[in-house]
mmCIF file of C-alpha atoms in Angstrom:
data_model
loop_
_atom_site.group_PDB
_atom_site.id
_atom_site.type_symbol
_atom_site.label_atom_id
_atom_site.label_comp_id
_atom_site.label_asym_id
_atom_site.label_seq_id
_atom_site.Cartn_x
_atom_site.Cartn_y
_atom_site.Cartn_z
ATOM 1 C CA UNK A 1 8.849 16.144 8.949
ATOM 2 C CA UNK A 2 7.753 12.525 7.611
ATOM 3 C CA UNK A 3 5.028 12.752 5.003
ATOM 4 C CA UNK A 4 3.387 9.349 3.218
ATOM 5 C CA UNK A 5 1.816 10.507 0.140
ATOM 6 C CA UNK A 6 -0.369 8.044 -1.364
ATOM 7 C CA UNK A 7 -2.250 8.987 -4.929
ATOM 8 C CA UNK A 8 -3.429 6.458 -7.922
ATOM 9 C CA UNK A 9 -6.663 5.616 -6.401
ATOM 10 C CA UNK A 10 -10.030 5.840 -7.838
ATOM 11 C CA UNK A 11 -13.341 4.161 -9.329
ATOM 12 C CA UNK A 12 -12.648 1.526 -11.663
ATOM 13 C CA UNK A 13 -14.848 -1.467 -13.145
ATOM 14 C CA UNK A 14 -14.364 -5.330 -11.924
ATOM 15 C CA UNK A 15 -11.818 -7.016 -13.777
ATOM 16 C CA UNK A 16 -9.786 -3.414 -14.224
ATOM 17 C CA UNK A 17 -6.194 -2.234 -13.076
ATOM 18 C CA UNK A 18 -5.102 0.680 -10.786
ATOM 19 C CA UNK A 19 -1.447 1.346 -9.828
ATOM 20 C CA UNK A 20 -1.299 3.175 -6.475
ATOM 21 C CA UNK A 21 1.749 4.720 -5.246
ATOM 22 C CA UNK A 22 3.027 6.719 -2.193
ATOM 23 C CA UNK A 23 5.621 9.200 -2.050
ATOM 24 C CA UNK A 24 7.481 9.597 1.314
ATOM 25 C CA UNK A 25 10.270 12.175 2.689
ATOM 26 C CA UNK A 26 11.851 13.149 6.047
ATOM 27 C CA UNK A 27 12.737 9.451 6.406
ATOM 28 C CA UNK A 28 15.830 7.168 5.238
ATOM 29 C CA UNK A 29 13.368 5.294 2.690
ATOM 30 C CA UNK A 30 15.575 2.305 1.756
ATOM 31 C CA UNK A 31 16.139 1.136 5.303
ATOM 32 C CA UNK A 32 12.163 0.944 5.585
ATOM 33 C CA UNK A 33 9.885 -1.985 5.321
ATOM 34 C CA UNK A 34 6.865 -0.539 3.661
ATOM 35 C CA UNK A 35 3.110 -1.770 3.640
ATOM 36 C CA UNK A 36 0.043 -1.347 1.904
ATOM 37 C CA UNK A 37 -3.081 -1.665 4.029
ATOM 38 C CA UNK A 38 -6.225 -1.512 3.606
ATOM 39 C CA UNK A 39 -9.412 -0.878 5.482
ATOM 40 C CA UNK A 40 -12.999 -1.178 3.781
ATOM 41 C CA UNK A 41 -15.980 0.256 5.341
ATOM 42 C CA UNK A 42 -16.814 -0.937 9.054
ATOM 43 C CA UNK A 43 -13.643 -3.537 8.893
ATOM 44 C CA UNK A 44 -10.676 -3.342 10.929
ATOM 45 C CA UNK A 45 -7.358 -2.278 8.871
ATOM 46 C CA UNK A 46 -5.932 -5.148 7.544
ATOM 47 C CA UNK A 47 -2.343 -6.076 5.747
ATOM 48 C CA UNK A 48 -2.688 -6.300 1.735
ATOM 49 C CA UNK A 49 1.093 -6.670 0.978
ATOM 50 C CA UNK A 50 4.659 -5.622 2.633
ATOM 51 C CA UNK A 51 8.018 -5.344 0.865
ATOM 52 C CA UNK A 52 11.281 -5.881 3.140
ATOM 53 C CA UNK A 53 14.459 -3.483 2.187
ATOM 54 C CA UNK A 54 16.164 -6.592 0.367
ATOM 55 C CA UNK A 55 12.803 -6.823 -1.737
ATOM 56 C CA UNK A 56 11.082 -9.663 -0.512
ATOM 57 C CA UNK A 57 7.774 -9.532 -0.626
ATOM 58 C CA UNK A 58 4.444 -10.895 1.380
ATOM 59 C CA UNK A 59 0.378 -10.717 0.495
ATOM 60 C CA UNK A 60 -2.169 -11.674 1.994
ATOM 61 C CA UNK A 61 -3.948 -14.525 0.276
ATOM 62 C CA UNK A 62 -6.525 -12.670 -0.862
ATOM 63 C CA UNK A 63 -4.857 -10.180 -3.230
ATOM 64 C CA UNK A 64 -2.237 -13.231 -4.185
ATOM 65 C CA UNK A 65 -1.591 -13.170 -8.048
ATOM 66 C CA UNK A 66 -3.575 -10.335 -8.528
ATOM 67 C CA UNK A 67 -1.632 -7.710 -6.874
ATOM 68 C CA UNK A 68 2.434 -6.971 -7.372
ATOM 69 C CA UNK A 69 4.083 -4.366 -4.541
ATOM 70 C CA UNK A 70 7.774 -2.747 -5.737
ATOM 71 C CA UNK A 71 9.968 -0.039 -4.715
ATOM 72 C CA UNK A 72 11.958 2.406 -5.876
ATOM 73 C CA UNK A 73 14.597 3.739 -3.498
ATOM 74 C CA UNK A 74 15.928 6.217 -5.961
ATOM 75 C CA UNK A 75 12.015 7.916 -5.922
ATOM 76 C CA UNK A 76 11.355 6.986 -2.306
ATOM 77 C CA UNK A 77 8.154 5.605 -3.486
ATOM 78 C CA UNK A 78 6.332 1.943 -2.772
ATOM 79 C CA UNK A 79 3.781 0.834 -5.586
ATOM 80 C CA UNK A 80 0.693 -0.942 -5.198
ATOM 81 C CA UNK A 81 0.171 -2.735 -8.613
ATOM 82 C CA UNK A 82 -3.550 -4.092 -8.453
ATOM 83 C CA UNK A 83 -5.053 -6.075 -11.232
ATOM 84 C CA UNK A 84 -8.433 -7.989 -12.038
ATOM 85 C CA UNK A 85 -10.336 -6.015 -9.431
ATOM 86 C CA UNK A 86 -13.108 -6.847 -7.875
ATOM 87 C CA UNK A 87 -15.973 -5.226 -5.838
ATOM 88 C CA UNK A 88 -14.607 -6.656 -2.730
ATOM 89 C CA UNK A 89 -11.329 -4.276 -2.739
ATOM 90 C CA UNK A 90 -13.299 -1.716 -2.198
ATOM 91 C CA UNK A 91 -11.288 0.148 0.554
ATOM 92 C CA UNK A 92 -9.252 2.680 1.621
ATOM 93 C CA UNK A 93 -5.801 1.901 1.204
ATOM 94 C CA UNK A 94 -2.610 2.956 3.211
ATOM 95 C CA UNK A 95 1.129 3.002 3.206
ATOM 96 C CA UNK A 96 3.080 1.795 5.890
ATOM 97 C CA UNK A 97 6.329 2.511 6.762
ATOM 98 C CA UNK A 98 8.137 0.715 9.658
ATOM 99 C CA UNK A 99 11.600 0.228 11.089
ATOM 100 C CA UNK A 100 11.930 -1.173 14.352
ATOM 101 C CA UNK A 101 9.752 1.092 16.869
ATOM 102 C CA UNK A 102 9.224 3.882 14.325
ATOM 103 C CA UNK A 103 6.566 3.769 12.220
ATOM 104 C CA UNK A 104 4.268 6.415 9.982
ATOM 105 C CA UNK A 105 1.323 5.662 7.977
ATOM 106 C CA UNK A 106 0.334 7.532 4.850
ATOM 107 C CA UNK A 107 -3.377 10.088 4.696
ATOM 108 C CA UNK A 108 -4.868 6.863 2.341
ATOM 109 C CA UNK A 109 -6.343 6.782 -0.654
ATOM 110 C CA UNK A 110 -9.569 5.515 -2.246
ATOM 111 C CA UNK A 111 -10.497 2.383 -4.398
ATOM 112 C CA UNK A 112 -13.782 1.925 -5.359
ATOM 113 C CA UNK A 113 -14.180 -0.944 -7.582
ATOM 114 C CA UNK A 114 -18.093 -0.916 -9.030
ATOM 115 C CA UNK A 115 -19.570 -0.996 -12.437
#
């Protein structure tokens, strides 16, 4: 069974940090290009960042220089390293994991970002 765990969100003031991650089994991890999406309220779902199995890395422009995505394929875990938030990433956010046709996204998890 293929389970994406995400955890690390939360409430947190503009201008703070949160480091979300998401756990996965029941899939070969490394081989997997994984995602972080988000979708705020009344929005569509929408790619934040993507990191390839060699490590290469993509964000959308919005979350540029603000926002680092790793992986560790010894964990099977993706990170979501967001910094200098603001009220605007307010969403819920999502891991995706794709290879070819398969894919599995995560329950999501929430970032509020409000003083």
């Amino acid at each position: 069974q293929v389970q994406l765990v995400e955890s690390g969100g939360g409430l947190v003031q503009p201008g703070g940090s949160l480091r979300l991650s998401c756990a996965t089994s029941g899939i070969t991890f490394s081989i997997y290009t994984m995602n972080w999406y988000l979708q705020a309220p009344g929005k569509q779902r929408e790619l934040v960042a993507a990191i390839t199995t060699g490590g290469s890395t993509n964000y959308a422009d919005s979350v540029k220089g603000r926002f680092t995505i790793s992986r560790d394929n010894v964990k099977n875990t993706v990170y979501l390293q967001m910094s200098s938030l603001k009220p605007e990433d307010t969403a819920v956010y999502y891991c995706y994991a794709r290879l070819s046709i398969n894919f599995y996204w995560g329950q999501g998890t929430q970032v509020t970002v409000s003083s």
